[in-house]
Amino acid sequence: MAFNYADTPGNTDWFIHDRFGMFIHWGVYAAGGRHEWVKKYEQMTNEQYQRFFDHFDPDLYDPKVWARLAREAGMKYFVITTKHHDGCCLWDTKLTDWKVTNAPCGRDLIRPMVEAFREEGLKVGFYHSLIDWTHPHYTIDRMNPRCADEEFVKANQDRDWSKYVAFLHGCVRELLTEFGEISYLFFDYSYSKSPAEGLLKAGKGKDDWEAERLIDMIRELQPGIMINDRTEIPQDVITPEQVQLDKPLVNDEGKLIVWEACQTFSGSWGYFRDQLDWKSPEMIVKMLIDGVSKGGNMLFNVGPTGRGEFEPRAVERLQAVGKWMRVNGRSIYGCGPCDYEAPKDARFTQNADGSRIYAHMFSWPFKHLYLPKLGPVVDYAQLLNDGSELKIVSHDAIHPRLPETQQDTLILEVPVQKPPVEVPVVELFVKKQG
Ligand code: GLC
């Protein structure tokens, strides 16, 4: 085994193998088309926000199309926002009327999505917001969109937190009993460090969510499920957001820690019409590779429109990533950090039994590729995109007087033209022991 992860309460085997998932942020805020935090950013009242609900009519919604795009991009699981911070539920819950089935949308959006993605072979994950900007018993702290409105804060001092906790636990129970096997629960998020001030309460964390009891219930309902870290009780996976880590996460015993970076196309999670900072397919592919080389997954987000579609900017990029994954996926699935250090401008991954190393070339070298320390280790090399051999070259062929210290460098002869893929991958076969 080339890499070794620390055990957690849930089943992470499939997750470590699959590496690449689709995040979907969808809700009535798509009608605003300017971030899923629009209610908070614009300090909207419930009445003002209502117009998005009243105009949320995703008539073009076809989750089969979404699921196919995800599978063809190489994604193996998906995580859908069952409820975001605006509190509006995307499934037909019995616990509130603040659900899309009561909007012009008129239907449960989660059920057909779960079915469609399962049909394409993807595992199902649910994102669920702990935070709620609308629930009448979510006590008022700085997180509330109207926290600067003194009248509002004063008028809402009699909220009964225990009712919100019952709602939260009840929603999770519905989600884990009515949709078959759920592999991943992604809670979002705790902010207990935010201080109380005047009539505003302190932020909320694990004690407020009654997270221990919540987790016990979850494990009883879905024993193998993975749970993220944002209830404030560490569980199966650490979920950094919109960042790349600089090295693998390791515990005190030297074992790897499971993590997953969630990433966006343009900075926003929900549909944002006017945001232009879109990542290129090459950057997205490099982010995925970089994460896997450090033992992490990537959950890449799509924010569908109010009409219920992935917009062309997203489709184009998913297809480009899929084109790369189709031929290079072998360096991602079932792979993790490598025993050997990669040279500059490259990232290494290695498969689970250690028999293959994948050198991802972030820049393409002229004529020869030098891989320190791999000379005695590797006996065959090929380009992964077309399976063509890269000849191993002797040191003398380069220069007869190479210093001793470089004698164990593997030298491969490479074409002058960069292979026609976003990021070329060199597949290195490790010599069998003995
Ligand atoms: C954040 C944001 C949120 C987004 C999430 C994704 O915590 O509040 O809008 O859903 O991160 O990780």
Coordinates of C-alpha atoms and ligand atoms in Angstrom, one line a residue:
M1 CA 0.0 0.0 0.0
A2 CA 1.6 3.3 -1.1
F3 CA -0.6 5.4 1.1
N4 CA -2.4 4.9 4.4
Y5 CA -5.3 6.8 5.8
A6 CA -6.4 7.1 9.5
D7 CA -9.7 5.3 10.3
T8 CA -12.8 7.4 10.9
P9 CA -16.3 6.4 12.1
G10 CA -17.8 6.2 8.6
N11 CA -16.8 4.5 5.3
T12 CA -14.3 6.6 3.4
D13 CA -13.0 3.8 1.1
W14 CA -15.1 4.7 -1.9
F15 CA -14.4 8.4 -1.3
I16 CA -10.6 8.1 -1.3
H17 CA -10.9 6.1 -4.5
D18 CA -13.4 8.3 -6.4
R19 CA -11.6 11.6 -5.8
F20 CA -13.8 13.8 -7.9
G21 CA -17.4 14.9 -7.1
M22 CA -19.9 17.5 -8.2
F23 CA -21.3 20.1 -5.7
I24 CA -24.6 21.7 -6.7
H25 CA -25.8 24.9 -5.1
W26 CA -29.4 25.4 -6.1
G27 CA -32.3 27.2 -4.6
V28 CA -34.7 30.2 -5.0
Y29 CA -31.6 32.5 -4.9
A30 CA -30.9 31.4 -8.4
A31 CA -33.7 33.7 -9.4
G32 CA -31.6 36.6 -8.0
G33 CA -28.7 35.5 -10.1
R34 CA -26.2 37.2 -7.8
H35 CA -24.9 34.8 -5.1
E36 CA -26.6 32.4 -2.7
W37 CA -25.8 35.0 0.1
V38 CA -27.9 37.7 -1.6
K39 CA -30.4 37.8 1.3
K40 CA -27.6 38.5 3.8
Y41 CA -25.4 40.7 1.5
E42 CA -28.4 43.0 0.7
Q43 CA -29.8 42.7 4.2
M44 CA -33.2 41.7 2.8
T45 CA -36.3 41.1 4.9
N46 CA -38.3 37.9 4.4
E47 CA -40.8 39.9 2.5
Q48 CA -38.2 41.3 0.1
Y49 CA -36.7 37.8 -0.4
Q50 CA -40.1 36.4 -1.1
R51 CA -39.9 37.6 -4.7
F52 CA -37.3 35.1 -5.6
F53 CA -39.5 32.3 -4.2
D54 CA -42.5 33.7 -6.1
H55 CA -40.5 33.7 -9.3
F56 CA -38.6 30.4 -8.9
D57 CA -39.9 28.4 -11.8
P58 CA -37.2 26.0 -13.2
D59 CA -39.2 24.8 -16.2
L60 CA -36.2 23.5 -18.0
Y61 CA -35.0 21.3 -15.1
D62 CA -33.9 17.9 -16.3
P63 CA -31.7 16.2 -13.7
K64 CA -30.9 13.4 -16.2
V65 CA -29.0 16.0 -18.3
W66 CA -27.1 17.2 -15.1
A67 CA -26.3 13.6 -14.1
R68 CA -24.9 12.8 -17.5
L69 CA -22.7 15.9 -17.6
A70 CA -21.4 15.0 -14.2
R71 CA -20.6 11.5 -15.2
E72 CA -19.0 12.5 -18.4
A73 CA -16.8 15.1 -16.5
G74 CA -15.4 12.1 -14.6
M75 CA -17.3 12.8 -11.4
K76 CA -18.2 9.9 -9.2
Y77 CA -20.4 11.4 -6.5
F78 CA -22.5 14.5 -6.1
V79 CA -23.6 16.7 -3.2
I80 CA -26.8 18.8 -3.5
T81 CA -27.9 21.6 -1.3
T82 CA -31.1 20.2 0.3
K83 CA -31.4 23.6 2.2
H84 CA -29.1 26.5 2.1
H85 CA -28.8 29.4 4.6
D86 CA -32.0 31.0 3.3
G87 CA -33.8 28.0 4.9
C88 CA -35.8 27.1 1.8
C89 CA -36.1 23.3 1.4
L90 CA -35.7 21.7 -2.0
W91 CA -37.6 18.5 -1.0
D92 CA -41.2 18.1 0.0
T93 CA -40.6 18.2 3.7
K94 CA -43.4 17.9 6.2
L95 CA -41.7 20.2 8.6
T96 CA -42.2 23.6 6.9
D97 CA -44.1 25.4 4.2
W98 CA -40.9 27.3 3.2
K99 CA -40.1 24.7 0.5
V100 CA -39.9 24.9 -3.3
T101 CA -43.0 22.7 -3.7
N102 CA -45.0 25.8 -2.7
A103 CA -43.2 28.1 -5.2
P104 CA -44.2 28.2 -8.9
C105 CA -41.6 25.4 -9.2
G106 CA -44.3 23.2 -7.6
R107 CA -42.3 20.0 -7.2
D108 CA -39.8 18.1 -5.1
L109 CA -36.4 18.8 -6.8
I110 CA -34.3 16.4 -4.8
R111 CA -36.1 13.1 -5.5
P112 CA -35.7 13.1 -9.3
M113 CA -32.1 14.4 -8.9
V114 CA -31.1 11.5 -6.6
E115 CA -32.7 9.0 -9.0
A116 CA -31.0 10.5 -12.1
F117 CA -27.5 10.7 -10.5
R118 CA -27.8 7.1 -9.1
E119 CA -28.8 5.9 -12.6
E120 CA -25.6 7.4 -13.9
G121 CA -23.7 5.5 -11.2
L122 CA -22.9 8.4 -8.9
K123 CA -23.1 8.3 -5.1
V124 CA -25.4 10.6 -3.4
G125 CA -24.4 13.3 -0.9
F126 CA -26.6 15.9 0.8
Y127 CA -25.4 19.4 1.8
H128 CA -27.6 20.7 4.7
S129 CA -27.3 24.2 6.1
L130 CA -27.2 24.4 9.9
I131 CA -27.6 28.1 9.6
D132 CA -31.1 29.4 8.8
W133 CA -31.9 33.0 7.9
T134 CA -35.7 32.4 7.8
H135 CA -36.8 30.0 10.5
P136 CA -38.9 31.9 13.0
H137 CA -37.1 30.3 15.9
Y138 CA -33.5 30.7 14.8
T139 CA -32.3 33.1 17.5
I140 CA -30.9 36.4 16.2
D141 CA -27.1 36.8 16.0
R142 CA -24.8 38.5 13.5
M143 CA -25.6 35.9 10.9
N144 CA -29.2 37.2 10.5
P145 CA -29.6 39.4 7.4
R146 CA -31.5 41.9 9.6
C147 CA -29.1 41.9 12.5
A148 CA -28.4 45.7 12.0
D149 CA -32.1 46.5 12.3
E150 CA -32.7 47.3 15.9
E151 CA -36.5 47.2 15.7
F152 CA -36.3 43.8 14.1
V153 CA -33.9 42.4 16.7
K154 CA -36.0 43.8 19.5
A155 CA -39.2 42.4 18.1
N156 CA -37.6 38.9 17.8
Q157 CA -36.3 38.3 21.3
D158 CA -38.8 35.6 22.2
R159 CA -37.6 33.0 19.7
D160 CA -37.5 29.4 21.1
W161 CA -34.2 27.8 20.0
S162 CA -35.3 24.3 21.0
K163 CA -37.9 24.5 18.2
Y164 CA -35.2 25.2 15.6
V165 CA -33.1 22.3 16.9
A166 CA -36.1 20.0 16.6
F167 CA -36.6 21.3 13.0
L168 CA -33.0 20.7 12.1
H169 CA -32.9 17.2 13.5
G170 CA -36.3 16.4 11.9
C171 CA -35.1 17.6 8.5
V172 CA -32.0 15.4 8.7
R173 CA -34.1 12.4 9.7
E174 CA -36.4 12.9 6.7
L175 CA -33.4 13.3 4.4
L176 CA -31.8 10.1 5.7
T177 CA -35.0 8.0 5.7
E178 CA -36.8 9.0 2.5
F179 CA -34.2 8.9 -0.2
G180 CA -32.5 5.5 0.1
E181 CA -28.7 5.2 0.7
I182 CA -27.0 8.5 1.3
S183 CA -23.2 8.3 1.3
Y184 CA -22.2 11.7 2.5
L185 CA -23.7 14.5 4.7
F186 CA -22.1 17.9 4.3
F187 CA -23.2 20.3 7.1
D188 CA -22.6 24.0 6.8
Y189 CA -21.5 25.6 9.2
S190 CA -20.5 26.5 12.8
Y191 CA -19.5 30.0 13.9
S192 CA -19.4 29.8 17.7
K193 CA -16.5 32.2 17.9
S194 CA -18.7 35.1 16.8
P195 CA -19.3 37.1 20.1
A196 CA -22.6 38.2 21.6
E197 CA -23.3 41.9 21.5
G198 CA -26.2 43.8 23.0
L199 CA -29.3 41.9 22.1
L200 CA -27.5 39.9 19.5
K201 CA -26.7 36.3 20.6
A202 CA -23.3 34.7 20.2
G203 CA -22.6 32.5 17.2
K204 CA -23.6 28.9 17.1
G205 CA -21.6 25.7 17.3
K206 CA -21.8 22.0 18.2
D207 CA -23.6 22.5 21.5
D208 CA -26.2 24.6 19.8
W209 CA -26.9 22.1 17.1
E210 CA -26.8 19.3 19.7
A211 CA -24.4 17.8 17.3
E212 CA -23.5 14.8 19.3
R213 CA -27.1 13.6 19.4
L214 CA -27.5 14.6 15.8
I215 CA -24.5 12.5 14.7
D216 CA -25.7 9.5 16.8
M217 CA -29.0 9.6 15.0
I218 CA -27.3 9.9 11.6
R219 CA -25.1 6.9 12.3
E220 CA -28.1 4.9 13.4
L221 CA -30.1 5.7 10.3
Q222 CA -27.2 5.4 7.8
P223 CA -24.3 3.5 9.4
G224 CA -21.7 3.8 6.6
I225 CA -22.3 7.5 5.9
M226 CA -19.5 10.1 5.8
I227 CA -20.1 13.3 7.7
N228 CA -18.0 16.4 7.3
D229 CA -16.3 18.6 10.0
R230 CA -18.5 21.7 10.0
T231 CA -20.8 20.7 13.0
E232 CA -17.6 21.4 15.0
I233 CA -17.2 17.7 15.8
P234 CA -14.5 16.1 13.6
Q235 CA -15.9 13.1 11.8
D236 CA -14.8 11.6 8.4
V237 CA -13.6 14.4 6.3
I238 CA -12.1 17.9 6.5
T239 CA -13.6 20.4 4.0
P240 CA -11.4 23.4 3.2
E241 CA -13.1 25.9 0.9
Q242 CA -11.8 27.6 -2.2
V243 CA -8.1 26.9 -1.3
Q244 CA -5.4 24.4 -2.4
L245 CA -3.4 22.8 0.4
D246 CA 0.4 22.9 0.3
K247 CA 0.9 19.3 1.5
P248 CA -0.9 16.2 2.7
L249 CA -2.7 16.4 6.0
V250 CA -1.2 13.9 8.4
N251 CA -2.1 12.9 12.0
D252 CA 0.3 12.3 15.0
E253 CA 0.8 8.7 13.9
G254 CA 1.9 9.7 10.4
K255 CA -1.4 8.5 8.8
L256 CA -3.1 10.6 6.1
I257 CA -6.3 12.5 7.0
V258 CA -9.2 12.4 4.5
W259 CA -9.9 15.9 3.1
E260 CA -11.8 17.4 0.3
A261 CA -11.5 20.9 -1.2
C262 CA -14.7 22.4 -2.5
Q263 CA -14.2 24.7 -5.4
T264 CA -16.2 27.0 -7.7
F265 CA -16.0 28.0 -11.3
S266 CA -16.1 31.7 -10.6
G267 CA -16.0 32.4 -6.9
S268 CA -19.8 32.1 -6.2
W269 CA -21.6 28.9 -5.3
G270 CA -25.1 29.9 -6.4
Y271 CA -25.8 31.1 -10.0
F272 CA -24.1 34.5 -10.5
R273 CA -24.9 35.9 -13.9
D274 CA -22.4 38.8 -13.8
Q275 CA -19.4 37.2 -12.2
L276 CA -16.7 36.9 -14.8
D277 CA -13.8 35.4 -13.0
W278 CA -14.2 31.9 -14.5
K279 CA -11.4 29.3 -14.2
S280 CA -10.0 27.7 -17.3
P281 CA -10.4 24.0 -17.8
E282 CA -6.6 23.7 -17.5
M283 CA -6.7 25.4 -14.1
I284 CA -9.5 23.1 -12.9
V285 CA -7.6 20.0 -14.1
K286 CA -4.5 21.2 -12.3
M287 CA -6.5 21.9 -9.1
L288 CA -7.8 18.3 -9.1
I289 CA -4.4 16.8 -9.7
D290 CA -2.8 19.0 -7.1
G291 CA -5.3 17.9 -4.5
V292 CA -5.0 14.2 -5.2
S293 CA -1.2 14.5 -5.1
K294 CA -1.7 15.7 -1.5
G295 CA -4.2 13.1 -0.6
G296 CA -7.4 15.1 -1.1
N297 CA -10.6 15.1 -3.2
M298 CA -12.1 17.9 -5.1
L299 CA -15.8 18.7 -5.0
F300 CA -16.4 21.0 -7.9
N301 CA -19.5 23.3 -7.8
V302 CA -22.1 24.1 -10.4
G303 CA -24.8 26.7 -9.7
P304 CA -27.7 26.0 -12.0
T305 CA -29.9 28.8 -13.3
G306 CA -33.4 29.8 -12.3
R307 CA -34.6 28.0 -15.4
G308 CA -33.1 24.8 -14.1
E309 CA -30.1 24.4 -16.4
F310 CA -26.3 24.4 -16.2
E311 CA -25.3 27.5 -18.0
P312 CA -23.1 27.2 -21.2
R313 CA -20.0 28.5 -19.3
A314 CA -20.2 25.5 -16.9
V315 CA -21.1 22.9 -19.6
E316 CA -18.2 23.9 -21.7
R317 CA -15.8 23.5 -18.8
L318 CA -17.2 20.3 -17.5
Q319 CA -16.9 18.8 -21.0
A320 CA -13.3 19.9 -21.3
V321 CA -12.4 18.4 -17.9
G322 CA -14.2 15.2 -19.0
K323 CA -12.1 15.0 -22.1
W324 CA -9.0 15.1 -19.9
M325 CA -10.4 12.6 -17.4
R326 CA -11.5 10.1 -20.1
V327 CA -7.9 9.3 -21.0
N328 CA -6.1 10.4 -17.8
G329 CA -8.5 9.3 -15.1
R330 CA -6.2 6.4 -14.2
S331 CA -3.8 8.9 -12.5
I332 CA -6.7 10.2 -10.3
Y333 CA -9.1 7.3 -9.4
G334 CA -7.6 5.1 -6.7
C335 CA -4.5 7.3 -6.5
G336 CA -3.0 9.4 -3.7
P337 CA 0.3 10.9 -2.6
C338 CA 3.5 9.4 -3.9
D339 CA 6.5 8.1 -2.0
Y340 CA 8.8 10.1 -4.2
E341 CA 9.1 13.9 -4.5
A342 CA 8.1 15.4 -7.8
P343 CA 10.4 17.9 -9.6
K344 CA 9.4 21.5 -10.1
D345 CA 6.4 22.1 -12.3
A346 CA 5.1 18.5 -11.8
R347 CA 2.8 16.7 -9.4
F348 CA 3.1 13.0 -8.6
T349 CA 0.3 10.6 -7.7
Q350 CA 0.7 6.9 -7.1
N351 CA -1.8 4.1 -7.2
A352 CA -2.8 2.2 -4.1
D353 CA -0.5 -0.8 -4.5
G354 CA 2.4 1.4 -5.4
S355 CA 3.0 -0.2 -8.8
R356 CA 2.5 2.9 -10.9
I357 CA 3.6 6.5 -10.5
Y358 CA 1.9 9.3 -12.5
A359 CA 4.0 12.4 -13.3
H360 CA 1.6 15.3 -14.2
M361 CA 3.6 17.8 -16.2
F362 CA 2.4 21.4 -15.4
S363 CA 4.9 22.6 -17.9
W364 CA 6.4 20.6 -20.8
P365 CA 10.2 20.2 -20.9
F366 CA 12.4 20.3 -24.0
K367 CA 13.4 16.8 -25.2
H368 CA 14.3 15.2 -21.8
L369 CA 12.4 14.8 -18.6
Y370 CA 14.5 14.4 -15.5
L371 CA 13.0 12.5 -12.6
P372 CA 15.4 12.5 -9.6
K373 CA 15.7 9.1 -7.7
L374 CA 13.4 7.2 -10.0
G375 CA 16.2 5.7 -12.1
P376 CA 16.5 2.5 -10.1
V377 CA 12.8 2.4 -9.4
V378 CA 11.1 2.5 -12.8
D379 CA 11.5 0.1 -15.7
Y380 CA 9.0 1.4 -18.3
A381 CA 7.3 4.8 -19.1
Q382 CA 4.6 5.9 -21.3
L383 CA 2.4 8.9 -22.1
L384 CA -1.0 8.2 -20.6
N385 CA -3.0 10.0 -23.2
D386 CA -2.0 7.7 -26.0
G387 CA -0.1 4.8 -24.3
S388 CA 3.1 5.5 -26.3
E389 CA 6.4 4.6 -24.9
L390 CA 8.8 7.2 -23.6
K391 CA 12.3 5.8 -24.0
I392 CA 14.5 5.6 -21.0
V393 CA 17.8 7.3 -21.9
S394 CA 21.2 6.6 -20.4
H395 CA 23.1 9.3 -18.6
D396 CA 26.0 9.1 -21.1
A397 CA 23.7 10.0 -23.9
I398 CA 23.1 13.4 -22.3
H399 CA 26.5 14.1 -21.0
P400 CA 29.4 11.7 -20.2
R401 CA 30.4 13.5 -17.0
L402 CA 27.2 13.9 -15.0
P403 CA 27.9 14.2 -11.3
E404 CA 27.6 11.1 -9.1
T405 CA 24.7 12.6 -7.2
Q406 CA 22.5 12.6 -10.3
Q407 CA 23.2 9.0 -11.3
D408 CA 19.9 7.8 -9.9
T409 CA 17.9 10.3 -12.0
L410 CA 15.5 8.7 -14.5
I411 CA 15.9 10.4 -17.9
L412 CA 13.1 10.1 -20.4
E413 CA 13.1 11.2 -24.0
V414 CA 9.9 13.2 -24.7
P415 CA 8.5 14.7 -27.9
V416 CA 9.2 18.4 -28.5
Q417 CA 5.4 19.0 -28.9
K418 CA 3.4 19.0 -25.7
P419 CA 0.9 16.1 -26.0
P420 CA -2.5 17.5 -27.0
V421 CA -4.1 17.4 -23.5
E422 CA -4.6 20.1 -20.9
V423 CA -2.0 18.5 -18.6
P424 CA 0.2 15.6 -20.0
V425 CA 0.6 12.6 -17.7
V426 CA 3.6 10.3 -17.8
E427 CA 2.8 6.8 -16.5
L428 CA 5.8 5.2 -14.8
F429 CA 5.9 1.4 -14.1
V430 CA 7.6 0.6 -10.8
K431 CA 9.9 -2.4 -11.0
K432 CA 8.6 -5.5 -9.2
Q433 CA 10.5 -6.2 -5.9
G434 CA 12.8 -9.2 -5.8
Ligands
GLC1 C1 -19.9 28.5 2.9 C2 -20.9 29.4 2.4 C3 -21.8 28.8 1.5 C4 -21.3 27.7 0.7 C5 -20.4 26.8 1.4 C6 -19.7 25.8 0.5 O1 -19.8 28.2 4.1 O2 -21.6 30.0 3.5 O3 -22.6 29.7 0.8 O4 -22.4 26.8 0.6 O5 -19.5 27.5 2.0 O6 -18.7 25.1 1.2

